[in-house]
Tab-separated table of C-alpha atoms in Angstrom:
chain	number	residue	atom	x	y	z
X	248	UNK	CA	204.793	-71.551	156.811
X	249	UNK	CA	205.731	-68.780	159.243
X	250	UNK	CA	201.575	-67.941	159.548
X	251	UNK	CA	202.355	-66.340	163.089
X	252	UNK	CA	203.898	-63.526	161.426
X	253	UNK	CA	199.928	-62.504	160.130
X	254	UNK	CA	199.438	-60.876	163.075
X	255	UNK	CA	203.016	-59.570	163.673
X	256	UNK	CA	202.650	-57.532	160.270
X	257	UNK	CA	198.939	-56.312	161.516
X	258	UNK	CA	199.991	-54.915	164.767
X	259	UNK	CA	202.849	-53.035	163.276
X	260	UNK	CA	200.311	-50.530	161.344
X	261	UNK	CA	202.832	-49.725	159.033
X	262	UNK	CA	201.330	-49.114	155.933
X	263	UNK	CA	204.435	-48.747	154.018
X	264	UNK	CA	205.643	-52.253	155.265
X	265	UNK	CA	206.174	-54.456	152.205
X	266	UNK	CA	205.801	-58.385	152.755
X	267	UNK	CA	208.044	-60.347	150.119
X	268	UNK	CA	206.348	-64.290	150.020
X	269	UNK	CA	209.670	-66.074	148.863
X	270	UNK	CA	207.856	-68.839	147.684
X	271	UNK	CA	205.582	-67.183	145.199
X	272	UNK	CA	205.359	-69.090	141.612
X	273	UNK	CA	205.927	-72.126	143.311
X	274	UNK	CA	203.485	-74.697	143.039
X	275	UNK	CA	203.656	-76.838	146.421
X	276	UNK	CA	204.058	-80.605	146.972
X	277	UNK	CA	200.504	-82.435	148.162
X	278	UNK	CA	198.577	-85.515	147.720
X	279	UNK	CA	200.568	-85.838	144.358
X	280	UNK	CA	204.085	-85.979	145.777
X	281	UNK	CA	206.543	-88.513	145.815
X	282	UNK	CA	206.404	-88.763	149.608
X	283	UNK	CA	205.391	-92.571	150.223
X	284	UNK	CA	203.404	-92.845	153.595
X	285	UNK	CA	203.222	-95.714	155.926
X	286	UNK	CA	199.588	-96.768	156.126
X	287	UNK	CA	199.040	-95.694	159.531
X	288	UNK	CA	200.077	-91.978	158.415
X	289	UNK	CA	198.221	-92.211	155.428
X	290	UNK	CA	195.843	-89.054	154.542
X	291	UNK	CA	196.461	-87.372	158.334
X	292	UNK	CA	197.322	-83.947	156.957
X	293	UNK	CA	198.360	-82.355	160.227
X	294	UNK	CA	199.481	-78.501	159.251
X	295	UNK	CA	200.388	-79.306	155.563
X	296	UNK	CA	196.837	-78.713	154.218
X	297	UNK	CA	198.491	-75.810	152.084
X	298	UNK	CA	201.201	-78.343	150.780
X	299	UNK	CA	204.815	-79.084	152.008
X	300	UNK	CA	206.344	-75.906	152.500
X	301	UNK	CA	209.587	-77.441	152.667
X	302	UNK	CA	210.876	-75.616	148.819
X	303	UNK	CA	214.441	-74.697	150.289
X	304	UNK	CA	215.873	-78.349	150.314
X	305	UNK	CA	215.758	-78.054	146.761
X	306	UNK	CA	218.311	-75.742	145.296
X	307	UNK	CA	216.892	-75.217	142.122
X	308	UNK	CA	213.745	-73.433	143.976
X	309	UNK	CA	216.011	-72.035	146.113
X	310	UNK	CA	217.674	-70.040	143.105
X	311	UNK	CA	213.474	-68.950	142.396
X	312	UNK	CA	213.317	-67.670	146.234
X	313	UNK	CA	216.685	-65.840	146.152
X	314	UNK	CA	215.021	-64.333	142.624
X	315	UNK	CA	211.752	-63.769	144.429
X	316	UNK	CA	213.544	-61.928	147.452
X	317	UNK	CA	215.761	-59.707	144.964
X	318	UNK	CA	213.082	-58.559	143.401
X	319	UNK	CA	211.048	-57.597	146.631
X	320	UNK	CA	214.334	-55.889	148.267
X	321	UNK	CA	214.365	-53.447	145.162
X	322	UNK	CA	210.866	-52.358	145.086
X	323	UNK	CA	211.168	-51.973	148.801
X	324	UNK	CA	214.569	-49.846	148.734
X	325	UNK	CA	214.967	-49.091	144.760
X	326	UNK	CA	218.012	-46.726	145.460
X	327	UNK	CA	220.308	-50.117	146.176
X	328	UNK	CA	219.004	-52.044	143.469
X	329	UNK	CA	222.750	-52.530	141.697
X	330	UNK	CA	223.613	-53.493	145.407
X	331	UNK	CA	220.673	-56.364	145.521
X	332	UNK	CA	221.441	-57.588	141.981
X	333	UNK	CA	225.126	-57.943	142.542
X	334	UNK	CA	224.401	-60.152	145.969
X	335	UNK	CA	221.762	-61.603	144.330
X	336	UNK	CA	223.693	-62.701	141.196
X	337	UNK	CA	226.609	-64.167	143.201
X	338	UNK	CA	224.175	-66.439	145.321
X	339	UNK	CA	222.572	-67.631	142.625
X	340	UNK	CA	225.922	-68.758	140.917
X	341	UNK	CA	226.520	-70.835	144.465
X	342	UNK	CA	222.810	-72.399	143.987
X	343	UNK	CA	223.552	-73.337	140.203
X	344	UNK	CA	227.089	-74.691	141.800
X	345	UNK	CA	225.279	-77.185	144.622
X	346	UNK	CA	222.818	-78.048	142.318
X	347	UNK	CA	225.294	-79.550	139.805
X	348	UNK	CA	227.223	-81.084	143.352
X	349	UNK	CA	223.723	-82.969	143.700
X	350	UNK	CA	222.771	-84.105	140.331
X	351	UNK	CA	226.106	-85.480	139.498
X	352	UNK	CA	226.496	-87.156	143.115
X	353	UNK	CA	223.186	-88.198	143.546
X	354	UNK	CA	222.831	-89.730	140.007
X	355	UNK	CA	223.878	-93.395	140.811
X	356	UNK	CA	221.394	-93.475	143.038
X	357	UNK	CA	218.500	-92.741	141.065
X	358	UNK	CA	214.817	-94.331	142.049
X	359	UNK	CA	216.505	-94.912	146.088
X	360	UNK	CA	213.701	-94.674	148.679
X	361	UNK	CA	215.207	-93.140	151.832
X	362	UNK	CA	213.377	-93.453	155.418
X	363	UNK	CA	213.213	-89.752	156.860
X	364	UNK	CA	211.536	-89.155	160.591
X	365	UNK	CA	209.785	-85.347	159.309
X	366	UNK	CA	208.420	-85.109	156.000
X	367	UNK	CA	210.252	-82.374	155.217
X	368	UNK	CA	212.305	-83.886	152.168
X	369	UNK	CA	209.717	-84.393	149.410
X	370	UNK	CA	210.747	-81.383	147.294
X	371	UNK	CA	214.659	-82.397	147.162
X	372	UNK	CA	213.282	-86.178	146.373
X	373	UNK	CA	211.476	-85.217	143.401
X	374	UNK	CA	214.507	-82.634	142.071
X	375	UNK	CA	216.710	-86.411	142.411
X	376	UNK	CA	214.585	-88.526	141.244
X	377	UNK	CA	215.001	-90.174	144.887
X	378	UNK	CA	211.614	-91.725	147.170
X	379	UNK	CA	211.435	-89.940	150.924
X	380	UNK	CA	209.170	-92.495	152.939
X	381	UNK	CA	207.861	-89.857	155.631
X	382	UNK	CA	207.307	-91.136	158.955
X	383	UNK	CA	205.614	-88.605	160.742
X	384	UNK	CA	204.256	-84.913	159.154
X	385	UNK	CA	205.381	-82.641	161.679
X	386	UNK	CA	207.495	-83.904	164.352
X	387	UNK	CA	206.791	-83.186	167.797
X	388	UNK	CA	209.147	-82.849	171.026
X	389	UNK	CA	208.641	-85.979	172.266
X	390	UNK	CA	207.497	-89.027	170.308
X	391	UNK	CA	204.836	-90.380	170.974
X	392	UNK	CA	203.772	-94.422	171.243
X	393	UNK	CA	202.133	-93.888	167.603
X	394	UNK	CA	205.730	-92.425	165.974
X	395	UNK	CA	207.531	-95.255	167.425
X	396	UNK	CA	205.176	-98.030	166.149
X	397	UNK	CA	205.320	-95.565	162.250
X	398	UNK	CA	209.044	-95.790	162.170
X	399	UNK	CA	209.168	-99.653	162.917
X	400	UNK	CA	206.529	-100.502	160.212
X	401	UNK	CA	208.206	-98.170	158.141
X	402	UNK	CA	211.889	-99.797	158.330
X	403	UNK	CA	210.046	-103.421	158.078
X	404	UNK	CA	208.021	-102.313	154.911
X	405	UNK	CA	210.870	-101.148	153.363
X	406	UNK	CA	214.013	-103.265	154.847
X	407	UNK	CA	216.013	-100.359	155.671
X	408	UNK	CA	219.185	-99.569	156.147
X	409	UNK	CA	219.334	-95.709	157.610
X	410	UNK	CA	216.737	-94.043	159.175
X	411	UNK	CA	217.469	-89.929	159.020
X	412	UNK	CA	216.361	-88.105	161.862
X	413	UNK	CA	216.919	-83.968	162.375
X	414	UNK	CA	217.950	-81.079	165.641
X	415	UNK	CA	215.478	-80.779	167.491
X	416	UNK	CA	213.703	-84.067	167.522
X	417	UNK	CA	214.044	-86.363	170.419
X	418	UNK	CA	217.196	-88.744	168.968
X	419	UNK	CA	217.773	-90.321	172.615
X	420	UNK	CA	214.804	-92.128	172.292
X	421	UNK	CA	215.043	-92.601	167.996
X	422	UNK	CA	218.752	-94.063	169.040
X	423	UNK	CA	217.944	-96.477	170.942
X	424	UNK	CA	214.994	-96.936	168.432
X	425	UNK	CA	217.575	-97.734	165.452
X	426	UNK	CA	219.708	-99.993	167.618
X	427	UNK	CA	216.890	-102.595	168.340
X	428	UNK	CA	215.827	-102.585	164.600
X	429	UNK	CA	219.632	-102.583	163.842
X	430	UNK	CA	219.553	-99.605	161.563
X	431	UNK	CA	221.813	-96.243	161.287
X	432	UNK	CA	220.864	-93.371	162.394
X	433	UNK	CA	222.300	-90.391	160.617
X	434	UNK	CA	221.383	-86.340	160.874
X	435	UNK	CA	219.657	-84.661	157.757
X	436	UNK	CA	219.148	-80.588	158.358
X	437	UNK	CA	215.942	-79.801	157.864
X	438	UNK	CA	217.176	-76.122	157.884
X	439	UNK	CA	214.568	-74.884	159.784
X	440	UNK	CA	216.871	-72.911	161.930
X	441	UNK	CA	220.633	-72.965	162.450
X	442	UNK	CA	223.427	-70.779	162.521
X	443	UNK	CA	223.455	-67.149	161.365
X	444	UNK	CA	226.419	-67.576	158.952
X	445	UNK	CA	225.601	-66.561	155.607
X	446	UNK	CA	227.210	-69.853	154.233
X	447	UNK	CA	225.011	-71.836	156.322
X	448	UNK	CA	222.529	-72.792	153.845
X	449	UNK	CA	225.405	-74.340	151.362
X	450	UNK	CA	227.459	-75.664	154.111
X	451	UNK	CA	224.421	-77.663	155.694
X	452	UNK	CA	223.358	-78.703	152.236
X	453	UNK	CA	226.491	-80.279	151.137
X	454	UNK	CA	226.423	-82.248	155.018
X	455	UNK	CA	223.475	-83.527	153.989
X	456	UNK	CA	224.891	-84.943	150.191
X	457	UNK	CA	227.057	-86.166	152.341
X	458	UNK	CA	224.840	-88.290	154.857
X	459	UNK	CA	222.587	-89.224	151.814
X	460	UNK	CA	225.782	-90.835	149.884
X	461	UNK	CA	227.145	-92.237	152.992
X	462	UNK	CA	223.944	-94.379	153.101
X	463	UNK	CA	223.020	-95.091	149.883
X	464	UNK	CA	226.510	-96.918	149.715
């Protein structure tokens, strides 16, 4: 995902610079995912040629990352290792925790297709056995004519009830958007940035339980 750092890591010429991929062993979401398009977004692969790189929203990988990053920390700095396995073993018991908080909440709502604005969701979908119809790929600033004529197919096709939009997307214009097709709008963290606290991963997580369950009711 972050491909800007290529060049970031070349012009620091520091040979001794290790580069940890978090997401190694993971085998990314494409064609084959349970992301259902609307027709007019239908094979326009904007940046996820690679597959979704969206692995966080699901806990379970999350535990692999945290695994993946433990293991890079200690080659890079093997004097603290004891250090990285303690931190590392405590996270992972919080993972294992909110992964339990989303199978048992999420389980009467098996086979539920849920309208998202960014494609970002397909990964906790398929841990849930849940459908994410994607709007649009990669949302933009603004949205353009095209997004607004996706999201109203996509809320006919599919009768909704809740469209989730994200920070950082344009919700002035998806608000009023939502009123005229007389659907909620409701915020699902795409966790793509946010606060620096080290519980923000968990604490956005469990929000967004929270907003799923509120709408699937």
């Amino acid at each position: 995902m972050e491909e800007f750092l290529d060049d970031t890591i070349k012009s620091a010429q520091n040979t001794k610079l290790k580069v940890i991929d978090a997401s190694k062993g993971i085998t990314p979401i494409g064609e084959t995912s349970q992301v259902v398009k609307t027709g007019q977004e239908a094979g326009h692969d904007h940046d996820h040629s690679d597959g979704n790189p969206h692995v966080w929203l699901d806990p379970v990988l999350a535990k692999q990352q945290v695994t993946t990053i433990r293991d890079g920390l200690i080659a890079a700095d093997p004097k603290n290792k004891s250090k990285y396995e303690a931190n590392a073993a405590a996270y992972l018991q919080q993972l294992a925790a909110l992964n339990t908080e989303f199978e048992q909440t999420l389980k009467p709502f098996q086979d539920r297709t849920f309208i998202t604005f960014h494609d970002a969701f397909p990964y906790l979908a398929k841990r849930y056995d849940l459908k994410q119809v994607a709007v649009v790929e990669i949302p933009e600033d603004q949205l353009s004519p095209a997004d607004v004529q996706a999201t109203v197919d996509a809320v006919k096709q599919f009768q909704a009830k809740a469209l989730f939009s994200e920070p950082g997307v344009d919700n002035k214009l998806l608000n009023s958007l939502s009123n005229d097709l007389k659907v909620t709008l409701r915020p699902l963290d795409s966790l793509e940035a946010g606060e620096t606290d080290p519980q923000y991963y968990l604490t956005a997580m469990r929000s967004n339980l929270q907003t799923l369950t509120q709408a699937f009711k």
